[in-house]
Amino acid sequence: METKVFEPGSEIKERARIKSMEEYRALVEEANKDYEGFWGRLAKEKIDWIEPYKQVLDDSNAPFYKWFIGGKLNVSYQCIDRHLDKRKNKAAIIWEGEPGDKRIITYLELYYEVNRFANLLKNRFGIKKGDRVVIYMPMIPEAAFAMLACARIGAIHSVVFGGFSAEALRDRIIDAKAKLVITADGAYRRGKPYLLKPVVDVALAKDCESIEAVLVVRRNNEEIKWHEGRDYDYNELIVQESPNCEPEIMDSEDPLFLLYTSGSTGKPKGVQHSQAGYILWAQTTMEWVFDVKENDTYWCTADVGWITGHTYIVYGPLAAGATTMMYEGVPVYPDAGRWWRMIEEYRVNQFYTAPTAIRLLHKMGENEPDKYDLSSLKILGTVGEPINPDAWMWYFMKIGGGECPIVDTWWQTETGGHMISPLPGATPIKPGSATFPLPGIFAEIIDQEGNKKEPNEKGYLCITKPWPSMIRTIWGDDERFVKSYYSTCKKNGKPVYFSGDGALYDEEGYIWITGRMDDVINVYGHRLGTAEIEAAIGHHPRVAEVAVVGKPDDIKGESVFAFVVLKSDEGVADELEIMKEINKVIVKDIGPIAKADEIAFVPGLPKTRSGKIMRRILRAIAKGEEIKQDTSTLEDPSVVEKIIEVVKR
Ligand code: 7RM
């Protein structure tokens, strides 16, 4: 199949920081020639250091790499204070609530809000440098204030996505030994108020001894229960705090935040990020990839509960001195034109969203965007999963009017910021390809020994040199960190970072991501471990065994397909009832995003003689594909036919 190539237009070339492939290659070359010099130059140019670093990279204890050794800085200072001279009255955050209420927060206001919040954490709750604070919040500006307030006093935040259940929240509180939970009464979604605080109450009902207090921001004023001596009203307390708070002096390598993400086992991993390396790359990619300019309005539709919300709603845009938009609700309220109306009204220049949302809005309104003036847009972005050419073309033509480059950004919670992405003013783009590694990033498709793959040969997507914004460790579990990322592939005999993704080069060296090689699936752009869902389903008293696989889905990317073996042979007369119950358990343990779309009650699972479930076979069955794999290694090959029969019914 012939793939189309789209060259950047003259307008984008003119305004972009990196204007040609020659300029891109010069940067790549600079990093090739003198890796530490390259990163040192960026760190000097971009970070307002309190004290300069003494060494760029310490690799003496690989893979526990350290960057910008001895440097002192404060991330909230980098995001706020240093802009006040030039931008105190510039909008830092433009927020719209789902009901249509609006707030515009200037950099000076942001400074006061964050300082008050920081003082509140310090003075009222005794939060100190290194303490963990869980943020369980809707998409309101206070979520960003809370993150920045933690950064200001050196507390380590752990944002938990507001769609996660009480059990999931509890697991994360316990693992991080958090002292404080910051939450809200609730927020608005699909035109209705919903509640968050009661979920916190359930989470804290057991085993959360580390928690000393709960701070509640009022968003929708719905009635909630207050626990005397534990719960505090943010809106009442915040006005009593001083708007000035000295930023804590932080070391480059002090942890900035934890963010839990799914891996291939049941227990989520607390991905730990650093101060200097993280903020350097958040800011740099904001400038290179989104090319934000002084008067631009930039909008990323992610939730702050995901890494995209951390790096590209809060830290990256603010470090770059940009105006970042934040929206509370769903894209389809009151109708499928909500986002397009907002782009028109706020004259958004850069728009960054997920393929799953593009597919949904495409399906709901092919020509809906025609009703709006989207001519302010300059650059479009996607993230989270591979984008299919069909959705890409609709996005490119209908939203971008055929004139906005699409930056298809490949990266992960663990990478902190973009790794593989087009540069809008330089890279000729192909629908569905994330194109090339960014300068300084050694992303390579290799085999397990480190040999580079030939075009069209699938391999392991690895990053073969450390980079500043990389994961430092898994909170409290160094061993799991090494095992998860540094034990699959080697290059020149040395372990290198393996992303978990497969990918291939085309004839021109463009990178095409083929998807996860481990048991992680991607539903609505949300990363879920099949093991987590299996553990939840296993909690149902009638379930004996379960295997979950992802099934390709036109809108969601992947849907959740569960193969369930029930205990005893009572039969499944109450099949529908059990299905409902199973989904209830999933919602309770994880949240609604992980609900099973299809459940097949099967007599057994295809297992090898050593007891390992052959998921490849189950994936093929879920898709309705013919089984090409050799089934002779199975303990009981006949089970495959039986499963196919059930699924066909
Ligand atoms: C940012 C984020 C990471 C996983 C990653 C991939 C998939 C992300 C793309 C993509 C194809 C892309 N962090 N992924 N971006 N696949 N093209 N542009 O999503 O930690 O939640 O997920 O998402 O599989 O490993 S994440």
Coordinates of N, CA and C in Angstrom, one line a residue, residues 115-302:
N115 N 1.1 29.5 46.1 CA 1.7 29.9 47.4 C 0.8 29.7 48.6
R116 N -0.4 30.1 48.4 CA -1.4 29.9 49.5 C -1.5 28.4 49.8
F117 N -1.7 27.7 48.7 CA -1.9 26.2 48.8 C -0.7 25.6 49.5
A118 N 0.5 26.0 49.1 CA 1.8 25.5 49.7 C 1.8 25.8 51.2
N119 N 1.5 27.0 51.5 CA 1.5 27.4 52.9 C 0.5 26.6 53.7
L120 N -0.7 26.3 53.1 CA -1.7 25.5 53.8 C -1.2 24.1 54.1
L121 N -0.5 23.5 53.1 CA 0.0 22.2 53.2 C 1.1 22.1 54.3
K122 N 1.9 23.2 54.3 CA 3.0 23.2 55.3 C 2.5 23.5 56.7
N123 N 1.8 24.6 56.8 CA 1.4 25.1 58.1 C 0.3 24.4 58.8
R124 N -0.7 24.0 58.0 CA -1.9 23.4 58.7 C -1.7 21.9 58.8
F125 N -1.1 21.3 57.7 CA -1.0 19.8 57.7 C 0.4 19.3 58.0
G126 N 1.4 20.2 58.2 CA 2.7 19.7 58.5 C 3.4 18.9 57.4
I127 N 3.0 19.2 56.1 CA 3.6 18.5 55.0 C 5.0 19.0 54.8
K128 N 6.0 18.1 54.7 CA 7.4 18.5 54.6 C 8.0 17.9 53.3
K129 N 9.1 18.4 52.9 CA 9.9 17.8 51.8 C 9.9 16.3 51.9
G130 N 9.6 15.6 50.8 CA 9.7 14.2 50.8 C 8.4 13.4 51.2
D131 N 7.5 14.2 51.8 CA 6.2 13.5 52.2 C 5.4 13.2 50.9
R132 N 4.6 12.2 51.0 CA 3.7 11.9 49.8 C 2.3 12.4 50.0
V133 N 1.8 13.0 49.0 CA 0.4 13.6 49.0 C -0.4 13.0 47.8
V134 N -1.5 12.4 48.1 CA -2.3 11.9 47.1 C -3.3 12.9 46.6
I135 N -3.4 13.1 45.3 CA -4.4 14.1 44.7 C -5.4 13.3 43.9
Y136 N -6.6 13.3 44.4 CA -7.7 12.6 43.8 C -8.8 13.6 43.4
M137 N -8.6 14.1 42.2 CA -9.4 15.4 41.9 C -10.0 15.3 40.5
P138 N -11.0 16.1 40.3 CA -11.6 16.3 39.0 C -10.7 17.3 38.2
M139 N -11.1 17.6 37.0 CA -10.3 18.5 36.1 C -10.7 19.9 36.5
I140 N -10.2 20.4 37.6 CA -10.5 21.8 38.0 C -9.1 22.4 38.2
P141 N -9.0 23.8 38.2 CA -7.7 24.4 38.3 C -7.0 24.0 39.6
E142 N -7.8 23.7 40.7 CA -7.2 23.4 42.0 C -6.3 22.1 41.9
A143 N -6.6 21.2 40.9 CA -5.8 20.1 40.7 C -4.4 20.5 40.3
A144 N -4.3 21.5 39.4 CA -2.9 22.0 39.0 C -2.3 22.7 40.2
F145 N -3.1 23.5 40.9 CA -2.5 24.3 42.0 C -1.9 23.3 43.0
A146 N -2.7 22.2 43.3 CA -2.2 21.2 44.3 C -0.9 20.6 43.9
M147 N -0.8 20.2 42.6 CA 0.5 19.6 42.1 C 1.6 20.6 42.3
L148 N 1.4 21.9 41.9 CA 2.5 22.9 41.9 C 2.8 23.3 43.4
A149 N 1.8 23.2 44.2 CA 2.0 23.5 45.7 C 2.9 22.4 46.3
C150 N 2.7 21.2 45.9 CA 3.6 20.1 46.4 C 5.0 20.3 45.9
A151 N 5.1 20.7 44.6 CA 6.4 20.9 44.0 C 7.1 22.1 44.7
R152 N 6.3 23.1 45.1 CA 6.9 24.2 45.8 C 7.6 23.9 47.1
I153 N 6.9 23.0 47.9 CA 7.5 22.6 49.2 C 8.3 21.3 49.2
G154 N 8.4 20.7 48.0 CA 9.2 19.5 47.9 C 8.5 18.2 48.3
A155 N 7.1 18.3 48.4 CA 6.3 17.1 48.7 C 6.2 16.3 47.4
I156 N 6.0 15.0 47.5 CA 5.9 14.2 46.3 C 4.5 13.9 46.1
H157 N 3.9 14.4 44.9 CA 2.5 14.1 44.7 C 2.3 12.8 44.0
S158 N 1.2 12.2 44.2 CA 0.7 11.0 43.5 C -0.7 11.3 43.1
V159 N -0.9 11.7 41.8 CA -2.3 11.9 41.4 C -2.9 10.6 41.0
V160 N -4.1 10.4 41.5 CA -4.8 9.2 41.2 C -6.0 9.6 40.3
F161 N -6.2 9.0 39.2 CA -7.2 9.4 38.2 C -8.6 9.3 38.9
G162 N -9.4 10.3 38.7 CA -10.7 10.4 39.4 C -11.7 9.3 39.0
G163 N -11.4 8.6 37.9 CA -12.3 7.4 37.5 C -11.9 6.1 38.2
F164 N -10.8 6.1 39.0 CA -10.5 4.9 39.7 C -11.4 4.7 41.0
S165 N -11.5 3.5 41.3 CA -12.4 3.1 42.4 C -11.7 3.3 43.8
A166 N -12.5 3.1 44.8 CA -12.0 3.3 46.2 C -10.9 2.3 46.4
E167 N -11.0 1.1 45.9 CA -10.0 0.0 46.2 C -8.7 0.4 45.5
A168 N -8.8 0.9 44.2 CA -7.6 1.3 43.5 C -6.9 2.5 44.2
L169 N -7.8 3.4 44.7 CA -7.2 4.6 45.4 C -6.5 4.1 46.7
R170 N -7.2 3.2 47.4 CA -6.6 2.7 48.7 C -5.2 2.0 48.4
D171 N -5.1 1.2 47.4 CA -3.9 0.5 47.1 C -2.7 1.5 46.9
R172 N -3.1 2.6 46.2 CA -2.1 3.6 45.9 C -1.7 4.4 47.1
I173 N -2.7 4.7 47.9 CA -2.4 5.4 49.2 C -1.4 4.6 50.1
I174 N -1.7 3.3 50.2 CA -1.0 2.4 51.0 C 0.5 2.3 50.5
D175 N 0.6 2.0 49.2 CA 1.9 1.8 48.6 C 2.8 3.0 48.8
A176 N 2.2 4.2 48.7 CA 3.0 5.4 48.8 C 3.2 5.9 50.2
K177 N 2.4 5.3 51.2 CA 2.4 5.7 52.6 C 2.1 7.2 52.6
A178 N 1.0 7.6 51.9 CA 0.7 9.1 51.8 C 0.2 9.6 53.2
K179 N 0.5 10.9 53.4 CA 0.0 11.5 54.6 C -1.3 12.2 54.5
L180 N -1.6 12.7 53.3 CA -2.7 13.6 53.0 C -3.4 13.2 51.7
V181 N -4.7 13.3 51.7 CA -5.4 13.2 50.4 C -6.1 14.5 50.1
I182 N -5.8 15.0 48.9 CA -6.5 16.2 48.4 C -7.6 15.8 47.4
T183 N -8.8 16.2 47.7 CA -9.9 15.7 46.8 C -10.9 16.9 46.6
A184 N -12.0 16.6 46.0 CA -13.1 17.6 45.8 C -14.4 16.9 46.2
D185 N -15.4 17.7 46.5 CA -16.7 17.1 46.8 C -17.1 16.3 45.6
G186 N -17.0 16.9 44.4 CA -17.3 16.2 43.2 C -17.1 17.1 42.0
A187 N -17.7 16.8 40.9 CA -17.6 17.7 39.7 C -18.8 17.4 38.8
Y188 N -18.6 17.8 37.5 CA -19.7 17.5 36.6 C -19.2 16.7 35.4
R189 N -20.1 15.8 35.0 CA -19.8 14.9 33.9 C -21.1 14.4 33.2
R190 N -21.1 14.5 31.9 CA -22.3 14.2 31.1 C -23.5 14.9 31.6
G191 N -23.3 16.2 32.0 CA -24.5 17.0 32.4 C -25.0 16.8 33.8
K192 N -24.3 16.0 34.5 CA -24.8 15.7 35.9 C -23.6 15.8 36.9
P193 N -24.0 16.2 38.1 CA -22.9 16.2 39.2 C -22.6 14.7 39.6
Y194 N -21.3 14.5 39.9 CA -20.9 13.2 40.5 C -20.1 13.5 41.7
L195 N -19.8 12.5 42.5 CA -19.1 12.7 43.7 C -17.8 12.0 43.8
L196 N -16.8 12.6 44.4 CA -15.5 12.0 44.6 C -15.2 11.7 46.1
K197 N -15.6 12.6 46.9 CA -15.3 12.5 48.4 C -15.8 11.2 49.0
P198 N -17.0 10.7 48.7 CA -17.4 9.5 49.2 C -16.5 8.3 48.9
V199 N -15.9 8.4 47.7 CA -15.0 7.3 47.3 C -13.8 7.3 48.2
V200 N -13.3 8.5 48.5 CA -12.2 8.7 49.5 C -12.6 8.1 50.8
D201 N -13.8 8.4 51.3 CA -14.3 7.8 52.6 C -14.2 6.3 52.6
V202 N -14.6 5.7 51.5 CA -14.6 4.2 51.4 C -13.1 3.7 51.4
A203 N -12.3 4.4 50.6 CA -10.9 4.0 50.6 C -10.2 4.1 51.9
L204 N -10.5 5.1 52.7 CA -9.9 5.3 54.0 C -10.5 4.5 55.1
A205 N -11.6 3.7 54.8 CA -12.2 3.0 55.8 C -11.4 1.9 56.4
K206 N -10.3 1.4 55.6 CA -9.4 0.5 56.2 C -8.0 0.6 55.7
D207 N -7.0 0.2 56.5 CA -5.6 0.0 56.2 C -4.9 1.3 55.7
C208 N -5.4 2.5 55.9 CA -4.7 3.7 55.4 C -4.2 4.4 56.6
E209 N -3.4 3.8 57.5 CA -2.9 4.4 58.7 C -2.1 5.6 58.5
S210 N -1.4 5.7 57.3 CA -0.5 6.8 57.1 C -1.2 8.1 56.9
I211 N -2.5 8.1 56.5 CA -3.3 9.3 56.2 C -3.6 10.0 57.5
E212 N -3.3 11.3 57.5 CA -3.6 12.2 58.7 C -4.8 13.1 58.4
A213 N -5.0 13.4 57.2 CA -6.1 14.4 56.9 C -6.5 14.3 55.5
V214 N -7.8 14.8 55.3 CA -8.3 14.9 53.9 C -8.7 16.4 53.7
L215 N -8.2 16.9 52.6 CA -8.5 18.3 52.2 C -9.5 18.3 51.1
V216 N -10.7 19.0 51.3 CA -11.7 18.9 50.3 C -12.0 20.2 49.6
V217 N -11.8 20.3 48.3 CA -12.1 21.5 47.5 C -13.5 21.4 47.1
R218 N -14.2 22.5 47.3 CA -15.7 22.5 46.9 C -15.8 22.9 45.4
R219 N -16.4 21.9 44.7 CA -16.6 22.2 43.3 C -18.1 22.3 43.0
N220 N -18.8 21.3 43.4 CA -20.3 21.3 43.0 C -21.2 21.5 44.2
N221 N -20.6 21.6 45.4 CA -21.5 21.8 46.6 C -22.5 20.8 46.8
E222 N -22.3 19.6 46.3 CA -23.2 18.5 46.6 C -23.0 18.1 48.1
E223 N -24.0 17.5 48.7 CA -23.9 17.1 50.1 C -22.9 16.0 50.3
I224 N -22.0 16.1 51.2 CA -21.0 15.1 51.5 C -20.9 14.9 53.0
K225 N -20.4 13.8 53.5 CA -20.2 13.6 54.9 C -18.9 14.1 55.3
W226 N -18.8 14.7 56.5 CA -17.5 15.2 57.0 C -17.1 14.4 58.2
H227 N -15.9 14.0 58.2 CA -15.3 13.3 59.4 C -14.6 14.3 60.3
E228 N -15.2 14.6 61.4 CA -14.6 15.5 62.3 C -13.1 15.2 62.6
G229 N -12.2 16.1 62.6 CA -10.8 15.9 62.9 C -10.0 15.3 61.8
R230 N -10.7 14.9 60.7 CA -9.9 14.3 59.6 C -10.1 15.2 58.3
D231 N -11.3 15.6 58.1 CA -11.6 16.3 56.9 C -11.6 17.8 57.0
Y232 N -11.0 18.5 56.1 CA -10.9 20.0 56.1 C -11.5 20.6 54.8
D233 N -12.1 21.7 55.0 CA -12.7 22.5 53.9 C -11.7 23.4 53.3
Y234 N -11.2 23.1 52.1 CA -10.2 23.9 51.4 C -10.6 25.4 51.3
N235 N -11.9 25.6 50.8 CA -12.3 26.9 50.5 C -12.3 27.8 51.8
E236 N -12.6 27.2 52.9 CA -12.6 28.0 54.2 C -11.2 28.3 54.6
L237 N -10.3 27.3 54.5 CA -8.9 27.5 55.0 C -8.0 28.3 54.1
I238 N -8.2 28.2 52.8 CA -7.2 28.8 51.9 C -7.1 30.3 52.0
V239 N -8.2 31.0 52.3 CA -8.2 32.4 52.4 C -7.4 32.9 53.6
Q240 N -7.1 32.0 54.6 CA -6.4 32.5 55.7 C -4.9 32.4 55.5
E241 N -4.4 31.9 54.4 CA -3.0 31.7 54.2 C -2.4 32.8 53.5
S242 N -1.1 33.1 53.7 CA -0.4 34.1 53.1 C -0.1 33.7 51.6
P243 N -0.1 34.7 50.7 CA 0.1 34.5 49.3 C 1.6 34.4 49.0
N244 N 2.5 34.4 50.0 CA 3.9 34.3 49.7 C 4.5 33.1 50.4
C245 N 5.2 32.3 49.6 CA 5.8 31.1 50.2 C 7.1 30.8 49.5
E246 N 8.2 30.9 50.2 CA 9.5 30.6 49.6 C 9.6 29.2 49.0
P247 N 10.1 29.1 47.8 CA 10.2 27.8 47.2 C 11.3 27.0 47.9
E248 N 11.0 25.7 48.2 CA 12.0 24.8 48.8 C 13.2 24.6 47.8
I249 N 14.4 24.6 48.3 CA 15.5 24.3 47.4 C 15.6 22.8 47.2
M250 N 15.4 22.4 45.9 CA 15.4 21.0 45.7 C 16.6 20.5 44.9
D251 N 17.1 19.3 45.1 CA 18.2 18.7 44.4 C 17.6 18.2 43.0
S252 N 18.4 18.3 42.0 CA 18.0 17.8 40.7 C 17.4 16.4 40.8
E253 N 17.9 15.5 41.6 CA 17.4 14.1 41.6 C 16.4 13.8 42.7
D254 N 16.0 14.8 43.5 CA 14.9 14.6 44.4 C 13.7 14.2 43.6
P255 N 12.8 13.3 44.2 CA 11.6 12.9 43.4 C 10.6 14.1 43.4
L256 N 10.0 14.2 42.2 CA 9.0 15.3 42.0 C 7.6 14.7 42.2
F257 N 7.4 13.5 41.6 CA 6.1 12.9 41.7 C 6.2 11.4 41.5
L258 N 5.1 10.7 41.9 CA 4.9 9.3 41.6 C 3.6 9.3 40.7
L259 N 3.6 8.4 39.8 CA 2.4 8.2 39.0 C 2.2 6.7 38.8
Y260 N 1.1 6.1 39.3 CA 1.0 4.7 39.2 C 0.5 4.3 37.8
T261 N 1.1 3.3 37.3 CA 0.7 2.8 35.9 C 0.6 1.3 35.9
S262 N -0.1 0.8 34.9 CA -0.3 -0.6 34.8 C 0.9 -1.3 34.2
G263 N 1.3 -2.5 34.7 CA 2.3 -3.3 34.2 C 1.7 -4.7 33.8
S264 N 2.6 -5.6 33.7 CA 2.0 -6.9 33.3 C 1.7 -7.8 34.5
T265 N 1.9 -7.3 35.7 CA 1.4 -8.1 36.8 C 0.3 -7.3 37.4
G266 N -0.4 -7.9 38.4 CA -1.6 -7.2 39.0 C -1.3 -5.9 39.7
K267 N -0.2 -5.8 40.3 CA 0.1 -4.6 41.1 C 0.6 -3.4 40.3
P268 N -0.1 -2.3 40.4 CA 0.4 -1.1 39.6 C 1.7 -0.6 40.1
K269 N 2.5 0.0 39.2 CA 3.8 0.4 39.5 C 3.9 1.9 39.8
G270 N 4.5 2.3 40.9 CA 4.6 3.8 41.2 C 5.8 4.3 40.4
V271 N 5.6 4.8 39.3 CA 6.7 5.4 38.4 C 7.2 6.7 39.1
Q272 N 8.5 6.7 39.4 CA 9.0 7.8 40.1 C 9.8 8.8 39.2
H273 N 9.4 10.0 39.2 CA 10.1 11.0 38.3 C 10.9 12.0 39.2
S274 N 11.9 12.6 38.5 CA 12.8 13.5 39.2 C 12.5 15.0 38.9
Q275 N 13.2 15.9 39.5 CA 13.0 17.3 39.3 C 13.5 17.9 38.0
A276 N 14.8 18.0 37.9 CA 15.5 18.7 36.8 C 15.3 18.0 35.5
G277 N 15.6 16.8 35.4 CA 15.5 16.1 34.1 C 14.1 16.1 33.6
Y278 N 13.1 15.9 34.5 CA 11.7 15.9 34.1 C 11.3 17.3 33.5
I279 N 11.6 18.3 34.3 CA 11.0 19.6 33.9 C 11.8 20.1 32.6
L280 N 13.0 19.7 32.5 CA 13.8 20.1 31.3 C 13.2 19.6 30.0
W281 N 12.8 18.3 30.1 CA 12.3 17.7 28.8 C 10.8 18.1 28.6
A282 N 10.0 18.3 29.7 CA 8.7 18.7 29.6 C 8.6 20.1 28.8
Q283 N 9.5 21.0 29.3 CA 9.6 22.3 28.6 C 10.1 22.3 27.2
T284 N 11.2 21.5 27.0 CA 11.8 21.5 25.7 C 10.9 20.9 24.6
T285 N 10.2 19.8 25.0 CA 9.3 19.2 24.0 C 8.1 20.1 23.7
M286 N 7.7 20.8 24.7 CA 6.6 21.8 24.5 C 7.0 22.8 23.4
E287 N 8.3 23.2 23.5 CA 8.8 24.2 22.5 C 9.0 23.5 21.2
W288 N 9.6 22.4 21.1 CA 9.9 21.7 19.8 C 8.7 21.1 19.1
V289 N 7.9 20.4 19.9 CA 6.9 19.6 19.3 C 5.6 20.4 19.1
F290 N 5.2 21.2 20.1 CA 4.0 22.0 20.0 C 4.3 23.4 19.5
D291 N 5.6 23.8 19.6 CA 6.0 25.0 19.0 C 5.1 26.2 19.6
V292 N 4.9 26.2 20.9 CA 4.0 27.2 21.5 C 4.7 28.6 21.4
K293 N 4.0 29.6 21.0 CA 4.5 31.0 20.9 C 3.7 31.8 22.0
E294 N 4.3 33.0 22.2 CA 3.8 33.9 23.3 C 2.3 34.1 23.3
N295 N 1.7 34.3 22.1 CA 0.3 34.6 22.1 C -0.6 33.4 21.9
D296 N 0.0 32.2 21.9 CA -0.8 31.0 21.6 C -1.7 30.5 22.7
T297 N -2.7 29.8 22.3 CA -3.6 29.1 23.3 C -3.4 27.6 23.0
Y298 N -3.0 26.9 23.9 CA -2.7 25.5 23.7 C -3.7 24.7 24.6
W299 N -4.2 23.6 23.9 CA -5.1 22.8 24.7 C -4.8 21.3 24.5
C300 N -4.6 20.6 25.7 CA -4.5 19.2 25.7 C -5.7 18.7 26.5
T301 N -6.4 17.7 25.9 CA -7.7 17.3 26.5 C -7.5 16.1 27.5
A302 N -6.3 15.7 27.8 CA -6.1 14.6 28.7 C -6.6 15.0 30.1

